[in-house]
Amino acid sequence: MAGEGDLKLLGMVVSPFVVRVRMALHLKGVSYEYIEQDLFNKGELLLKYNPVHKKVPVLIHNGKPICESLAIVQYVDEALAASSPSILPADPHDRAVGRFWAAYVDDKFFPAWIGIMRAETEEDRAKKMSETAAVVEQLEAALAQCSNGKAFFSGDSVGYLDIAVGCNLFWLDAMRKMFGVVVIDAARTPVLAAWADRFKESDVGKEVLPDGDIAVEYAKKIQAYRAAAAASK
């Protein structure tokens, strides 16, 4: 992988937003130092380089921080490894459409599946699943719009919108293992389900996407933390 000066990534292995940035760096073939963060005990580096939100990911390039995953991905694409293929579409309209749907993923899709995770009853989880299904159907429509019938959102190969959506897939696997729910259902959204399978088998999917068991372990840790906090009140 190519060197691009002093490049560090502050992250957390179970964060889909961190995974998104790692996917972008992988696609560009850029080497970097990864520094795992404990969000229960935030360290000096994180507080120094992201004093506003105090969260990951943070990319530090030659001492200068860039925060928020979509902004970092665009920075990686524009500022690093210029000889590598672009992550964002070259056409201005396609690039704008990709940014629109990436924002939709973070504004609608991520909160939807988080709602399933946090549901306290089966009834509430079923309601959240119904709400999430409507969001997923919009992503199926976005795939049809952006891919032009090809394998990925970006066409023949993985690109910006693919990693914007795909970074969430390991958590969907975790929810299937924990609750028996299928968020991207082949019966309801077959094109998106087929895309998800292809993405997991792509080079970036195999190399960067964590195993769902890692997310399951973290979810159990959070559950235990919340239970202990509730018991201490």
One Martini backbone bead per residue (centre of mass of N, CA, C, O) as a GRO file, in nm:
protein
  233
    1MET     BB    1   0.099   0.034   0.017
    2ALA     BB    2   0.070   0.364   0.012
    3GLY     BB    3   0.223   0.654   0.103
    4GLU     BB    4   0.091   0.979   0.284
    5GLY     BB    5   0.241   1.018   0.520
    6ASP     BB    6   0.097   1.111   0.813
    7LEU     BB    7  -0.135   0.843   0.898
    8LYS     BB    8  -0.431   0.848   1.099
    9LEU     BB    9  -0.677   0.628   1.275
   10LEU     BB   10  -0.954   0.686   1.465
   11GLY     BB   11  -1.119   0.402   1.625
   12MET     BB   12  -1.377   0.137   1.593
   13VAL     BB   13  -1.449  -0.179   1.505
   14VAL     BB   14  -1.788  -0.141   1.538
   15SER     BB   15  -1.788   0.099   1.344
   16PRO     BB   16  -1.929   0.181   1.045
   17PHE     BB   17  -1.776   0.455   1.000
   18VAL     BB   18  -1.495   0.335   1.019
   19VAL     BB   19  -1.525   0.119   0.803
   20ARG     BB   20  -1.569   0.316   0.573
   21VAL     BB   21  -1.284   0.441   0.585
   22ARG     BB   22  -1.125   0.177   0.549
   23MET     BB   23  -1.238   0.124   0.269
   24ALA     BB   24  -1.125   0.375   0.131
   25LEU     BB   25  -0.825   0.315   0.190
   26HIS     BB   26  -0.826   0.046   0.042
   27LEU     BB   27  -0.912   0.147  -0.242
   28LYS     BB   28  -0.648   0.348  -0.248
   29GLY     BB   29  -0.390   0.212  -0.118
   30VAL     BB   30  -0.349   0.311   0.190
   31SER     BB   31  -0.139   0.377   0.444
   32TYR     BB   32  -0.187   0.328   0.809
   33GLU     BB   33  -0.266   0.419   1.138
   34TYR     BB   34  -0.430   0.231   1.382
   35ILE     BB   35  -0.647   0.361   1.656
   36GLU     BB   36  -0.796   0.245   1.917
   37GLN     BB   37  -1.104   0.321   2.086
   38ASP     BB   38  -1.251   0.421   2.404
   39LEU     BB   39  -1.574   0.543   2.468
   40PHE     BB   40  -1.563   0.503   2.789
   41ASN     BB   41  -1.240   0.611   2.757
   42LYS     BB   42  -1.135   0.892   2.652
   43GLY     BB   43  -0.872   1.005   2.488
   44GLU     BB   44  -0.649   1.250   2.404
   45LEU     BB   45  -0.663   1.233   2.096
   46LEU     BB   46  -0.969   1.262   2.061
   47LEU     BB   47  -1.002   1.531   2.223
   48LYS     BB   48  -0.806   1.692   2.041
   49TYR     BB   49  -0.929   1.614   1.732
   50ASN     BB   50  -1.250   1.595   1.866
   51PRO     BB   51  -1.393   1.832   2.062
   52VAL     BB   52  -1.691   1.843   1.971
   53HIS     BB   53  -1.787   1.516   1.955
   54LYS     BB   54  -1.602   1.280   2.059
   55LYS     BB   55  -1.562   1.095   1.788
   56VAL     BB   56  -1.582   0.843   1.559
   57PRO     BB   57  -1.397   0.926   1.311
   58VAL     BB   58  -1.035   1.008   1.277
   59LEU     BB   59  -0.834   1.184   1.053
   60ILE     BB   60  -0.469   1.209   1.044
   61HIS     BB   61  -0.293   1.453   0.842
   62ASN     BB   62  -0.019   1.587   0.926
   63GLY     BB   63  -0.187   1.684   1.204
   64LYS     BB   64  -0.468   1.689   1.050
   65PRO     BB   65  -0.808   1.688   1.102
   66ILE     BB   66  -1.078   1.460   1.010
   67CYS     BB   67  -1.433   1.457   1.022
   68GLU     BB   68  -1.649   1.248   0.934
   69SER     BB   69  -1.694   0.998   0.716
   70LEU     BB   70  -1.780   1.137   0.446
   71ALA     BB   71  -1.558   1.351   0.453
   72ILE     BB   72  -1.323   1.153   0.460
   73VAL     BB   73  -1.375   1.003   0.197
   74GLN     BB   74  -1.346   1.256   0.018
   75TYR     BB   75  -1.059   1.319   0.104
   76VAL     BB   76  -0.926   1.057   0.020
   77ASP     BB   77  -1.005   1.086  -0.282
   78GLU     BB   78  -0.865   1.380  -0.328
   79ALA     BB   79  -0.571   1.359  -0.149
   80LEU     BB   80  -0.521   1.050  -0.215
   81ALA     BB   81  -0.401   0.863  -0.443
   82ALA     BB   82  -0.435   0.988  -0.747
   83SER     BB   83  -0.375   0.713  -0.922
   84SER     BB   84  -0.625   0.608  -0.819
   85PRO     BB   85  -0.925   0.524  -0.819
   86SER     BB   86  -1.221   0.658  -0.787
   87ILE     BB   87  -1.486   0.667  -0.562
   88LEU     BB   88  -1.622   0.882  -0.692
   89PRO     BB   89  -1.788   1.005  -0.928
   90ALA     BB   90  -1.716   1.192  -1.212
   91ASP     BB   91  -1.993   1.281  -1.243
   92PRO     BB   92  -2.164   1.538  -1.104
   93HIS     BB   93  -2.445   1.407  -1.084
   94ASP     BB   94  -2.360   1.133  -0.965
   95ARG     BB   95  -2.225   1.258  -0.717
   96ALA     BB   96  -2.479   1.392  -0.600
   97VAL     BB   97  -2.648   1.135  -0.575
   98GLY     BB   98  -2.454   0.984  -0.386
   99ARG     BB   99  -2.470   1.193  -0.155
  100PHE     BB  100  -2.769   1.173  -0.104
  101TRP     BB  101  -2.773   0.862  -0.029
  102ALA     BB  102  -2.565   0.874   0.196
  103ALA     BB  103  -2.737   1.058   0.376
  104TYR     BB  104  -2.973   0.860   0.396
  105VAL     BB  105  -2.825   0.641   0.546
  106ASP     BB  106  -2.761   0.822   0.804
  107ASP     BB  107  -3.064   0.941   0.850
  108LYS     BB  108  -3.229   0.646   0.812
  109PHE     BB  109  -3.091   0.362   0.820
  110PHE     BB  110  -2.929   0.368   1.081
  111PRO     BB  111  -3.164   0.444   1.279
  112ALA     BB  112  -3.342   0.201   1.210
  113TRP     BB  113  -3.151  -0.036   1.310
  114ILE     BB  114  -3.108   0.079   1.591
  115GLY     BB  115  -3.404   0.049   1.676
  116ILE     BB  116  -3.400  -0.258   1.679
  117MET     BB  117  -3.175  -0.294   1.891
  118ARG     BB  118  -3.339  -0.110   2.122
  119ALA     BB  119  -3.560  -0.284   2.159
  120GLU     BB  120  -3.758  -0.413   2.441
  121THR     BB  121  -3.972  -0.549   2.250
  122GLU     BB  122  -4.127  -0.739   2.016
  123GLU     BB  123  -4.328  -0.526   1.930
  124ASP     BB  124  -4.124  -0.299   1.881
  125ARG     BB  125  -3.948  -0.455   1.679
  126ALA     BB  126  -4.167  -0.493   1.464
  127LYS     BB  127  -4.210  -0.194   1.413
  128LYS     BB  128  -3.915  -0.130   1.329
  129MET     BB  129  -3.909  -0.325   1.091
  130SER     BB  130  -4.128  -0.185   0.925
  131GLU     BB  131  -3.979   0.086   0.901
  132THR     BB  132  -3.718  -0.030   0.771
  133ALA     BB  133  -3.838  -0.151   0.512
  134ALA     BB  134  -3.899   0.124   0.379
  135VAL     BB  135  -3.602   0.212   0.363
  136VAL     BB  136  -3.493  -0.031   0.197
  137GLU     BB  137  -3.669   0.021  -0.055
  138GLN     BB  138  -3.517   0.283  -0.128
  139LEU     BB  139  -3.243   0.141  -0.177
  140GLU     BB  140  -3.339  -0.028  -0.411
  141ALA     BB  141  -3.404   0.217  -0.591
  142ALA     BB  142  -3.116   0.335  -0.586
  143LEU     BB  143  -2.976   0.097  -0.722
  144ALA     BB  144  -3.130   0.118  -0.989
  145GLN     BB  145  -3.042   0.413  -1.050
  146CYS     BB  146  -2.713   0.387  -1.018
  147SER     BB  147  -2.628   0.103  -1.171
  148ASN     BB  148  -2.763   0.020  -1.445
  149GLY     BB  149  -2.765  -0.309  -1.385
  150LYS     BB  150  -2.530  -0.351  -1.214
  151ALA     BB  151  -2.356  -0.476  -0.939
  152PHE     BB  152  -2.331  -0.173  -0.838
  153PHE     BB  153  -2.386   0.139  -0.753
  154SER     BB  154  -2.109   0.216  -0.931
  155GLY     BB  155  -2.135  -0.058  -1.104
  156ASP     BB  156  -1.868  -0.272  -1.160
  157SER     BB  157  -1.772  -0.133  -0.889
  158VAL     BB  158  -1.669  -0.027  -0.599
  159GLY     BB  159  -1.798   0.260  -0.414
  160TYR     BB  160  -1.928   0.508  -0.238
  161LEU     BB  161  -2.220   0.385  -0.189
  162ASP     BB  162  -2.131   0.104  -0.111
  163ILE     BB  163  -1.978   0.189   0.155
  164ALA     BB  164  -2.211   0.343   0.287
  165VAL     BB  165  -2.379   0.076   0.315
  166GLY     BB  166  -2.178  -0.173   0.370
  167CYS     BB  167  -2.079  -0.093   0.667
  168ASN     BB  168  -2.359  -0.224   0.799
  169LEU     BB  169  -2.374  -0.543   0.753
  170PHE     BB  170  -2.256  -0.668   1.021
  171TRP     BB  171  -2.500  -0.574   1.195
  172LEU     BB  172  -2.715  -0.739   1.048
  173ASP     BB  173  -2.590  -1.009   1.124
  174ALA     BB  174  -2.612  -0.969   1.429
  175MET     BB  175  -2.929  -0.948   1.439
  176ARG     BB  176  -2.982  -1.227   1.332
  177LYS     BB  177  -2.838  -1.371   1.573
  178MET     BB  178  -3.002  -1.228   1.811
  179PHE     BB  179  -3.326  -1.201   1.669
  180GLY     BB  180  -3.401  -1.318   1.372
  181VAL     BB  181  -3.350  -1.081   1.171
  182VAL     BB  182  -3.426  -0.942   0.836
  183VAL     BB  183  -3.348  -0.656   0.672
  184ILE     BB  184  -3.243  -0.788   0.398
  185ASP     BB  185  -3.492  -0.912   0.197
  186ALA     BB  186  -3.521  -1.120  -0.075
  187ALA     BB  187  -3.840  -1.105  -0.098
  188ARG     BB  188  -3.847  -0.775  -0.101
  189THR     BB  189  -3.516  -0.713  -0.181
  190PRO     BB  190  -3.343  -0.873  -0.416
  191VAL     BB  191  -3.130  -0.674  -0.528
  192LEU     BB  192  -3.003  -0.590  -0.256
  193ALA     BB  193  -2.933  -0.874  -0.157
  194ALA     BB  194  -2.739  -0.940  -0.389
  195TRP     BB  195  -2.549  -0.709  -0.335
  196ALA     BB  196  -2.462  -0.790  -0.047
  197ASP     BB  197  -2.324  -1.051  -0.134
  198ARG     BB  198  -2.119  -0.919  -0.325
  199PHE     BB  199  -1.986  -0.729  -0.124
  200LYS     BB  200  -1.877  -0.948   0.073
  201GLU     BB  201  -1.702  -1.078  -0.184
  202SER     BB  202  -1.536  -0.855  -0.204
  203ASP     BB  203  -1.241  -0.728  -0.133
  204VAL     BB  204  -1.339  -0.515   0.080
  205GLY     BB  205  -1.525  -0.708   0.233
  206LYS     BB  206  -1.311  -0.921   0.318
  207GLU     BB  207  -1.086  -0.716   0.442
  208VAL     BB  208  -1.287  -0.514   0.632
  209LEU     BB  209  -1.530  -0.660   0.715
  210PRO     BB  210  -1.664  -0.757   0.985
  211ASP     BB  211  -1.773  -0.974   1.200
  212GLY     BB  212  -2.073  -1.022   1.356
  213ASP     BB  213  -1.959  -1.126   1.635
  214ILE     BB  214  -1.834  -0.858   1.723
  215ALA     BB  215  -2.107  -0.711   1.753
  216VAL     BB  216  -2.236  -0.901   1.956
  217GLU     BB  217  -2.031  -0.854   2.185
  218TYR     BB  218  -2.080  -0.549   2.207
  219ALA     BB  219  -2.384  -0.555   2.265
  220LYS     BB  220  -2.353  -0.711   2.534
  221LYS     BB  221  -2.184  -0.497   2.672
  222ILE     BB  222  -2.399  -0.274   2.662
  223GLN     BB  223  -2.619  -0.426   2.816
  224ALA     BB  224  -2.452  -0.460   3.078
  225TYR     BB  225  -2.402  -0.159   3.127
  226ARG     BB  226  -2.704  -0.073   3.148
  227ALA     BB  227  -2.783  -0.267   3.376
  228ALA     BB  228  -2.581  -0.153   3.585
  229ALA     BB  229  -2.685   0.140   3.577
  230ALA     BB  230  -2.977   0.073   3.665
  231ALA     BB  231  -2.902  -0.075   3.939
  232SER     BB  232  -2.752   0.191   4.067
  233LYS     BB  233  -3.021   0.379   4.108
   0.00000   0.00000   0.00000
